[in-house]
Coordinates of C-alpha atoms in Angstrom, one line a residue:
M281 CA 39.2 151.2 119.7
S282 CA 41.2 154.6 120.0
A283 CA 43.3 153.1 122.6
Q284 CA 44.5 150.6 120.4
L285 CA 45.5 153.2 118.0
N286 CA 47.2 155.1 120.5
V287 CA 49.4 152.2 121.5
M288 CA 49.7 151.8 117.9
N289 CA 51.3 155.0 117.3
R290 CA 53.1 155.0 120.4
S291 CA 55.0 152.1 119.3
L292 CA 55.3 153.1 115.6
S293 CA 57.7 156.5 117.3
Y294 CA 59.4 154.9 118.8
F295 CA 62.8 155.3 119.3
R296 CA 65.4 152.5 120.8
Q297 CA 68.1 153.9 123.0
L298 CA 70.8 151.5 122.0
T299 CA 72.1 151.2 118.9
L300 CA 75.0 150.4 116.3
G301 CA 75.3 153.7 116.0
N302 CA 75.6 154.9 119.5
I303 CA 77.0 152.2 120.9
N304 CA 80.2 152.4 123.1
P305 CA 82.5 152.3 119.5
Y306 CA 85.1 150.4 122.0
V307 CA 82.8 147.7 121.9
M308 CA 82.1 147.3 118.1
Q309 CA 86.6 147.1 118.2
V310 CA 86.1 143.7 120.0
E311 CA 85.6 140.5 117.2
D312 CA 85.5 137.1 118.2
L313 CA 87.6 135.5 115.3
T314 CA 86.9 132.0 116.6
L315 CA 83.0 132.5 115.6
T316 CA 83.3 131.3 112.4
L317 CA 84.3 127.3 113.3
L318 CA 82.4 127.5 116.3
T319 CA 79.0 128.7 114.2
K320 CA 80.2 126.5 111.9
A321 CA 80.4 123.5 114.2
S322 CA 76.8 124.4 115.6
E323 CA 75.6 124.2 112.5
I324 CA 77.0 120.3 111.6
K325 CA 76.2 119.3 114.9
K326 CA 72.1 120.7 114.2
E327 CA 72.4 118.6 111.4
L328 CA 73.4 115.4 113.0
Q329 CA 70.7 116.1 115.2
Q330 CA 68.4 115.6 112.6
G331 CA 69.4 112.7 110.8
V332 CA 72.0 114.0 108.1
K333 CA 74.1 112.1 106.7
K334 CA 78.2 112.2 107.8
P335 CA 81.2 110.7 107.6
F336 CA 81.1 111.3 111.7
T337 CA 78.1 111.1 114.0
K338 CA 79.7 113.9 116.2
V339 CA 81.9 116.4 116.4
V340 CA 84.6 115.9 118.3
E341 CA 85.8 119.4 120.6
C342 CA 89.6 119.4 120.8
H343 CA 90.4 123.3 120.8
W344 CA 89.5 124.3 123.9
G345 CA 90.9 123.0 127.5
D346 CA 87.8 122.6 129.5
A347 CA 89.0 119.1 131.1
Q348 CA 85.8 117.9 132.7
A349 CA 84.2 118.4 129.3
L350 CA 86.5 116.4 127.9
G351 CA 85.9 113.7 130.4
Q352 CA 88.5 114.6 133.4
K353 CA 86.6 113.8 136.5
P354 CA 86.8 116.2 139.6
I355 CA 88.9 115.5 142.6
T356 CA 86.6 114.1 145.1
F357 CA 87.7 115.5 148.5
L358 CA 87.1 119.0 146.9
R359 CA 83.2 118.2 145.7
Q360 CA 82.5 116.7 149.4
V361 CA 83.6 119.0 151.3
M362 CA 81.4 121.5 148.5
A363 CA 78.6 119.5 149.1
V364 CA 78.9 119.5 152.8
C365 CA 79.3 123.8 152.6
T366 CA 76.2 123.3 150.3
F367 CA 74.2 120.7 152.7
P368 CA 75.5 120.7 155.6
E369 CA 73.4 118.1 156.9
L370 CA 75.4 116.0 155.3
Q371 CA 78.0 116.3 158.4
H372 CA 75.6 113.6 159.4
D373 CA 76.6 111.6 156.3
A374 CA 78.6 108.1 156.8
S375 CA 80.0 108.2 153.7
I376 CA 82.3 111.6 153.8
P377 CA 85.1 111.4 155.3
E378 CA 86.0 113.2 158.5
D379 CA 88.5 115.0 157.1
A380 CA 86.1 116.4 154.0
K381 CA 83.3 117.2 157.1
H382 CA 86.3 118.8 159.3
R383 CA 86.9 121.4 156.5
A384 CA 83.4 122.1 155.9
K385 CA 83.1 123.0 159.3
K386 CA 86.3 125.5 159.1
I387 CA 85.1 127.2 156.1
L388 CA 81.3 127.4 157.0
E389 CA 82.3 129.0 160.5
S390 CA 84.7 131.8 158.6
C391 CA 81.0 132.8 156.8
D392 CA 78.8 135.1 158.0
G393 CA 75.9 133.2 159.6
G394 CA 77.9 130.0 159.0
S395 CA 76.6 129.5 155.7
I396 CA 77.4 129.9 151.9
G397 CA 74.9 131.7 150.8
A398 CA 75.9 135.2 153.0
Y399 CA 78.1 137.9 151.8
N400 CA 81.4 137.9 152.6
H401 CA 84.5 140.3 151.9
S402 CA 84.8 141.3 148.2
Q403 CA 88.2 140.5 148.3
S404 CA 87.6 136.9 150.0
L405 CA 87.6 135.2 153.2
T406 CA 90.1 136.1 155.2
Y407 CA 90.9 132.7 156.3
I408 CA 90.8 131.4 152.7
Q409 CA 93.4 134.5 152.2
R410 CA 95.5 133.7 155.1
K411 CA 95.7 130.0 153.7
L412 CA 96.2 130.8 150.4
A413 CA 99.2 133.3 151.4
K414 CA 100.4 129.8 152.8
Y415 CA 100.6 127.9 149.8
I416 CA 102.3 130.7 148.0
E417 CA 105.2 131.0 150.4
R418 CA 105.8 127.1 150.5
R419 CA 105.5 127.2 146.3
D420 CA 108.8 130.2 146.0
G421 CA 110.7 128.4 148.7
G422 CA 110.0 131.3 151.6
V423 CA 109.7 134.3 149.8
A424 CA 106.9 136.3 151.8
S425 CA 103.2 136.4 150.6
H426 CA 101.2 139.1 152.7
P427 CA 97.2 138.0 152.4
H428 CA 96.5 141.8 151.2
H429 CA 98.1 141.6 148.4
I430 CA 95.9 138.6 147.0
Y431 CA 92.5 139.2 144.8
I432 CA 90.4 136.0 144.7
M433 CA 88.2 136.5 142.0
N434 CA 85.7 134.4 139.5
G435 CA 88.1 133.5 136.5
T436 CA 91.5 134.9 135.4
S437 CA 89.7 137.4 132.6
T438 CA 87.9 138.9 135.7
C439 CA 91.8 139.6 137.0
I440 CA 93.0 141.0 133.6
T441 CA 89.3 143.6 133.1
I442 CA 90.7 144.7 136.6
M443 CA 94.1 145.2 135.8
M444 CA 93.7 146.5 132.5
N445 CA 91.0 148.8 133.3
M446 CA 93.8 150.3 135.8
L447 CA 96.2 150.5 133.3
I448 CA 95.2 151.8 130.3
T449 CA 94.9 155.0 130.1
G450 CA 95.2 158.2 127.6
E451 CA 94.3 158.6 123.7
G452 CA 96.1 159.0 120.6
A453 CA 99.4 158.7 120.8
C454 CA 99.9 158.6 124.1
R455 CA 97.1 155.6 124.6
T456 CA 98.9 152.8 127.3
G457 CA 100.5 149.6 124.9
L458 CA 100.6 146.5 126.3
L459 CA 103.3 144.4 124.7
T460 CA 101.7 140.8 124.1
P461 CA 103.7 137.4 123.0
S462 CA 102.1 136.5 119.3
P463 CA 101.1 133.6 119.5
Q464 CA 98.6 134.0 122.5
F465 CA 94.9 133.3 123.8
P466 CA 92.6 135.9 121.9
S467 CA 90.5 136.5 124.8
F468 CA 93.5 139.3 125.6
A469 CA 93.9 141.1 122.5
S470 CA 89.7 141.0 123.0
I471 CA 89.9 142.9 126.7
I472 CA 92.8 145.4 125.4
S473 CA 90.3 146.6 122.6
L474 CA 87.6 147.0 124.8
L475 CA 89.3 149.2 126.9
D476 CA 90.9 150.8 124.1
G477 CA 94.1 149.9 124.8
V478 CA 97.0 149.8 121.9
H479 CA 98.0 145.8 121.6
V480 CA 102.1 145.6 120.7
K481 CA 103.1 142.1 119.4
Y482 CA 106.0 140.8 120.4
L483 CA 106.9 137.8 118.1
L484 CA 108.3 134.2 120.0
N485 CA 110.9 132.2 118.9
E486 CA 109.9 129.2 117.5
E487 CA 112.8 127.9 116.2
R488 CA 114.7 128.0 119.5
G489 CA 111.1 126.0 120.6
W490 CA 109.1 129.2 121.6
T491 CA 111.3 131.1 123.3
L492 CA 110.8 134.8 124.4
E493 CA 113.8 136.7 123.7
I494 CA 114.9 139.9 124.6
P495 CA 116.1 141.5 121.3
E496 CA 112.6 141.2 119.9
L497 CA 111.5 142.6 122.9
Q498 CA 113.3 145.7 122.5
R499 CA 112.4 146.0 118.7
A500 CA 107.9 145.7 119.7
L501 CA 108.7 148.5 122.2
T502 CA 111.2 150.6 120.0
Q503 CA 108.7 150.8 117.3
A504 CA 105.8 151.1 119.9
R505 CA 106.8 154.2 121.4
T506 CA 106.3 156.1 118.1
H507 CA 103.1 155.4 118.0
C508 CA 101.5 154.9 122.1
N509 CA 102.9 154.9 125.4
P510 CA 103.8 151.0 126.1
L511 CA 103.3 150.7 130.0
V512 CA 102.8 147.1 130.5
L513 CA 105.0 143.6 129.5
S514 CA 102.4 140.7 129.6
V515 CA 103.9 137.2 129.5
I516 CA 102.5 133.5 129.7
N517 CA 104.5 131.2 131.4
P518 CA 104.2 128.5 130.6
H519 CA 103.0 129.6 127.2
N520 CA 99.2 129.3 125.6
P521 CA 99.4 127.6 122.8
T522 CA 102.9 127.1 122.9
G523 CA 103.0 124.7 125.9
H524 CA 106.7 126.4 125.9
V525 CA 108.4 126.6 129.8
M526 CA 110.3 129.7 130.3
T527 CA 114.0 128.7 132.0
R528 CA 114.9 131.0 134.9
K529 CA 117.8 132.9 132.8
T530 CA 114.7 134.0 130.7
I531 CA 112.5 135.2 134.0
E532 CA 115.8 136.9 134.9
D533 CA 116.0 138.9 131.7
V534 CA 112.5 139.7 131.3
I535 CA 112.5 141.2 134.9
K536 CA 115.8 142.9 134.2
F537 CA 114.0 144.6 130.6
A538 CA 110.8 145.7 132.6
A539 CA 113.1 147.0 135.5
K540 CA 115.2 148.7 132.6
E541 CA 112.5 150.1 130.6
K542 CA 110.1 150.8 133.3
L543 CA 107.1 148.5 132.4
F544 CA 104.5 147.3 134.9
L545 CA 105.0 143.3 134.5
L546 CA 101.1 141.5 134.1
V547 CA 101.7 137.8 134.5
D548 CA 99.7 135.2 133.7
E549 CA 101.0 131.9 135.5
V550 CA 97.8 129.8 135.0
Y551 CA 99.5 126.7 133.6
Q552 CA 102.1 126.5 136.3
D553 CA 101.2 123.2 137.5
N554 CA 100.7 121.1 134.1
V555 CA 104.6 120.9 133.6
Y556 CA 105.8 118.0 131.6
S557 CA 109.1 117.6 130.3
E558 CA 112.1 117.0 132.5
D559 CA 114.0 119.0 131.5
C560 CA 111.8 122.0 132.7
Q561 CA 110.4 122.9 135.8
F562 CA 108.5 126.1 136.8
H563 CA 109.9 129.1 138.3
S564 CA 107.2 131.7 139.5
F565 CA 107.9 135.5 138.6
K566 CA 107.4 136.3 141.9
K567 CA 110.3 134.0 143.5
V568 CA 112.6 135.0 140.6
L569 CA 112.1 138.7 141.6
F570 CA 112.3 138.4 145.0
E571 CA 115.8 136.0 144.8
M572 CA 117.2 139.2 142.4
G573 CA 117.7 141.5 145.0
P574 CA 116.4 144.6 146.4
E575 CA 117.4 146.5 143.6
Y576 CA 114.5 144.7 141.6
S577 CA 112.3 143.0 144.5
G578 CA 111.6 146.4 145.7
T579 CA 111.0 148.8 142.7
V580 CA 109.7 146.4 140.2
E581 CA 105.5 146.0 139.6
L582 CA 103.8 142.9 139.1
A583 CA 100.8 141.1 139.0
S584 CA 100.7 137.1 138.9
L585 CA 97.6 135.5 137.8
S586 CA 96.9 131.7 138.7
S587 CA 93.5 129.4 138.2
M588 CA 92.2 126.4 139.4
S589 CA 91.1 126.2 135.9
K590 CA 94.2 123.9 134.9
G591 CA 96.2 122.1 136.5
Y592 CA 94.9 119.1 138.1
M593 CA 92.0 120.5 139.4
G594 CA 90.4 121.6 136.2
E595 CA 87.7 123.1 137.2
C596 CA 86.7 125.5 134.2
G597 CA 83.2 126.4 135.6
I598 CA 83.2 127.2 138.8
R599 CA 85.4 130.2 137.6
S600 CA 88.0 130.1 140.2
S601 CA 91.6 131.7 139.9
F602 CA 93.8 134.3 142.5
M603 CA 95.9 137.2 141.9
E604 CA 98.7 139.0 143.7
V605 CA 100.5 142.4 143.3
V606 CA 104.2 143.2 144.2
N607 CA 105.2 146.6 145.0
L608 CA 101.7 148.3 144.3
D609 CA 102.2 152.2 145.3
S610 CA 99.6 151.9 148.4
E611 CA 96.8 154.2 146.8
V612 CA 96.5 152.4 144.3
Q613 CA 95.7 149.1 145.9
T614 CA 92.7 150.9 147.6
V615 CA 91.7 152.0 144.2
L616 CA 92.2 147.8 143.4
D617 CA 90.0 147.0 147.0
C618 CA 87.5 149.3 145.4
I619 CA 87.4 148.3 142.1
S620 CA 87.6 144.7 142.5
S621 CA 84.7 144.9 145.3
I622 CA 82.5 145.2 142.0
S623 CA 82.8 142.0 141.4
D624 CA 82.6 139.9 144.2
C625 CA 83.9 136.2 144.3
S626 CA 81.3 133.0 144.4
I627 CA 82.1 130.7 147.8
Y628 CA 82.7 128.0 145.3
A629 CA 85.5 129.3 143.6
Q630 CA 87.1 129.8 147.1
I631 CA 86.6 126.6 148.1
V632 CA 88.0 125.2 145.4
I633 CA 91.0 127.7 146.8
D634 CA 90.9 125.8 149.9
V635 CA 91.7 122.7 148.6
F636 CA 93.9 123.7 146.1
A637 CA 96.0 125.5 149.5
D638 CA 95.7 123.1 151.6
P639 CA 95.2 119.7 150.6
P640 CA 94.7 116.6 152.2
Q641 CA 98.1 115.5 154.2
P642 CA 99.0 112.3 155.4
G643 CA 97.6 110.4 157.9
D644 CA 94.2 112.2 156.8
P645 CA 91.5 109.9 155.6
S646 CA 91.2 111.6 152.0
Y647 CA 95.1 111.7 151.5
Q648 CA 94.9 107.9 149.7
L649 CA 92.5 108.5 147.2
F650 CA 93.5 112.4 146.7
I651 CA 96.7 111.7 145.9
M652 CA 96.1 108.7 143.5
E653 CA 93.8 111.0 141.5
K654 CA 96.2 113.9 141.5
E655 CA 98.9 111.9 140.2
A656 CA 96.9 110.1 137.8
I657 CA 95.9 113.2 136.1
R658 CA 99.3 114.6 136.2
R659 CA 100.5 111.5 134.7
R660 CA 98.0 111.0 131.7
Q661 CA 98.4 114.9 131.0
A662 CA 102.7 114.3 130.2
D663 CA 101.6 111.4 128.6
H664 CA 99.4 112.8 126.4
A665 CA 101.7 115.6 125.6
L666 CA 104.6 113.1 124.6
L667 CA 102.0 111.2 122.0
I668 CA 101.0 113.9 120.3
E669 CA 104.3 115.7 120.0
T670 CA 105.0 111.6 118.5
I671 CA 102.3 111.1 116.5
L672 CA 102.2 113.9 114.4
N673 CA 106.1 114.6 114.5
S674 CA 105.6 111.1 112.0
E675 CA 103.3 113.2 109.2
V676 CA 105.0 115.0 106.2
G677 CA 104.5 118.3 106.5
I678 CA 103.4 118.8 109.6
Y679 CA 105.8 119.8 113.0
C680 CA 105.2 120.0 116.5
C681 CA 107.5 122.0 119.3
P682 CA 108.6 119.4 122.1
I683 CA 105.5 120.1 124.6
Q684 CA 107.0 121.1 127.6
G685 CA 104.0 122.4 129.9
G686 CA 100.0 123.6 129.4
V687 CA 97.4 121.8 127.9
F688 CA 97.5 122.7 124.2
A689 CA 99.5 120.9 120.9
Y690 CA 100.5 124.2 118.7
P691 CA 101.7 122.3 115.6
R692 CA 102.7 124.2 112.5
I693 CA 101.0 122.7 109.3
H694 CA 101.8 123.1 105.6
I695 CA 99.3 124.0 103.3
P696 CA 100.4 123.7 99.2
P697 CA 100.4 127.2 96.9
K698 CA 97.1 126.0 95.6
A699 CA 95.2 125.6 99.2
L700 CA 96.5 128.8 99.9
E701 CA 94.1 130.2 96.3
A702 CA 91.4 128.4 97.2
A703 CA 91.5 130.0 101.0
Q704 CA 91.8 133.5 99.7
V705 CA 89.1 132.7 96.8
L706 CA 86.7 132.2 100.3
N707 CA 88.2 135.1 102.0
Q708 CA 89.4 132.7 104.5
E709 CA 93.0 132.5 105.8
A710 CA 94.7 129.6 105.2
D711 CA 94.7 127.7 108.4
V712 CA 90.6 128.5 108.7
F713 CA 90.6 126.9 105.3
Y714 CA 92.1 123.9 106.6
C715 CA 90.7 123.9 109.8
T716 CA 86.7 124.3 108.1
R717 CA 87.4 121.0 105.5
L718 CA 88.7 119.3 108.7
L719 CA 85.7 119.9 110.5
E720 CA 83.3 118.9 107.4
E721 CA 85.0 115.9 106.8
T722 CA 86.0 114.5 110.2
G723 CA 84.2 116.5 113.0
I724 CA 86.8 117.5 114.4
L725 CA 87.2 120.7 115.9
V726 CA 90.6 122.2 116.7
L727 CA 91.9 125.8 116.4
A728 CA 93.3 127.5 113.5
G729 CA 96.6 129.8 114.0
S730 CA 96.1 132.7 112.8
Y731 CA 93.4 133.1 115.2
L732 CA 96.0 133.3 118.0
S733 CA 98.1 136.1 116.6
Q734 CA 100.7 134.5 115.2
R735 CA 103.5 135.4 112.6
P736 CA 101.9 136.2 108.8
G737 CA 102.6 133.6 106.3
T738 CA 102.4 130.4 108.9
H739 CA 100.3 128.1 109.7
Y740 CA 98.7 126.1 112.9
I741 CA 96.7 124.7 114.4
R742 CA 96.0 124.3 118.4
L743 CA 94.3 121.2 119.4
T744 CA 93.6 119.8 123.4
L745 CA 95.7 117.1 125.2
L746 CA 92.7 116.8 127.8
L747 CA 91.0 114.3 125.6
E748 CA 90.9 110.7 126.7
T749 CA 94.0 108.3 125.8
E750 CA 91.9 106.2 123.4
M751 CA 90.2 109.2 122.0
L752 CA 93.1 111.4 121.5
R753 CA 94.7 108.1 119.6
K754 CA 91.5 108.1 117.2
I755 CA 91.9 111.9 116.5
L756 CA 95.4 112.5 116.1
R757 CA 95.7 109.0 113.3
T758 CA 92.4 111.2 111.6
I759 CA 94.6 114.0 111.9
T760 CA 97.3 113.1 110.1
Q761 CA 95.2 110.8 107.2
F762 CA 93.5 113.9 106.9
H763 CA 96.6 116.4 106.3
R764 CA 97.5 113.8 103.9
R765 CA 94.2 113.2 101.7
F766 CA 94.1 117.5 102.4
T767 CA 97.9 117.4 100.7
S768 CA 97.4 115.4 98.3
A769 CA 93.7 116.8 96.6
F770 CA 95.9 120.5 96.5
S771 CA 98.9 119.5 95.5

């Protein structure tokens, strides 16, 4: 009995070592603004499962760019290679083509012990690094790419976090400032807050198709220098969420600006294989940088990010990405090698990179199926971009700029004054109020533009173009019908 009392007394006197009072204060600055809508969506899903009657039978998640969750089939050749790497006995399976078996054999030979279960070099398998460097050289028209400057990682968020850990320093007015586009995807701002950097927004010009303009960059930089030390310029091309694809002239102007103002360029090129408009072409920042000559190619520091979550691969769950650095100080790169070793890259992520960098070629057994699958995915995405633009722009009170690339549409929505007042009463952003009503009445989940750091006083929604075609048509019809009802109810 006395022993039990002693245990109870010890438990009553126990104080938690981690509380909101002593937690890292920078962690408290991180805010997931999307939770309001996502929580509401989860509540509705549970109600539907419990048999609660609603005007719809399921929640359709149109807010994210998870291709395979939305119905896209994985590339067959990739999954065959992964299967054989995982279970080498499949080398004897007649249903798997010989080129997939050969590819898996080469990958396994590059792994310690011939197994993907073994540890590998923290920066990635040298065999795959070299393949990726050759791919980048082909993409950039012969501009040299060095394997040691390439880091294969578990998702672009890992790349961004590692680079920001190296770039963000100082306190008070000396804290590092990072210029980032507005609008932009929310996780970038969260990482800046977590590392106690200063988020400096520059606005994109919607009237000119969401272009990045140098006078606006200069305004943001000049203002930022009054309260922080801006060192980093972040750009996204093609842009998330607007779908704008930068012209070569814009890229040259950005590089010149970074050189003049001595800014580190952090370039998100995740959507480089998602370009739809015939008037647009993807140009990598690195390619343009080196074609501008040694005045820039020998001085401007650059880190470019790419991902296999988008493009035609759509492998979001495997978390496969790569980063290439240019003009990094050699001693700093040694530090980067050490930091990247903390986040050992999954071998599955590297297998995806291997297939992406070196896909089946004409004459290979898997070539015809690979090309058919790849082109079908690209064609469908391009068709959907045009479909969204056409249907939404036919509705009064909704306007969508041409979707040149990426996997999202970002239409502006007109919200009547009475709806603005109703949102204010609920202490909600007006577009969150709009999206909540859309979700509750139709089961359609889209992202409110206010989560994406947009211009004050404007209202947008972000929706994906990765849905199945007939589902997308239905969703667009439902959104336009809802918009009419919403506008009428608050007119």
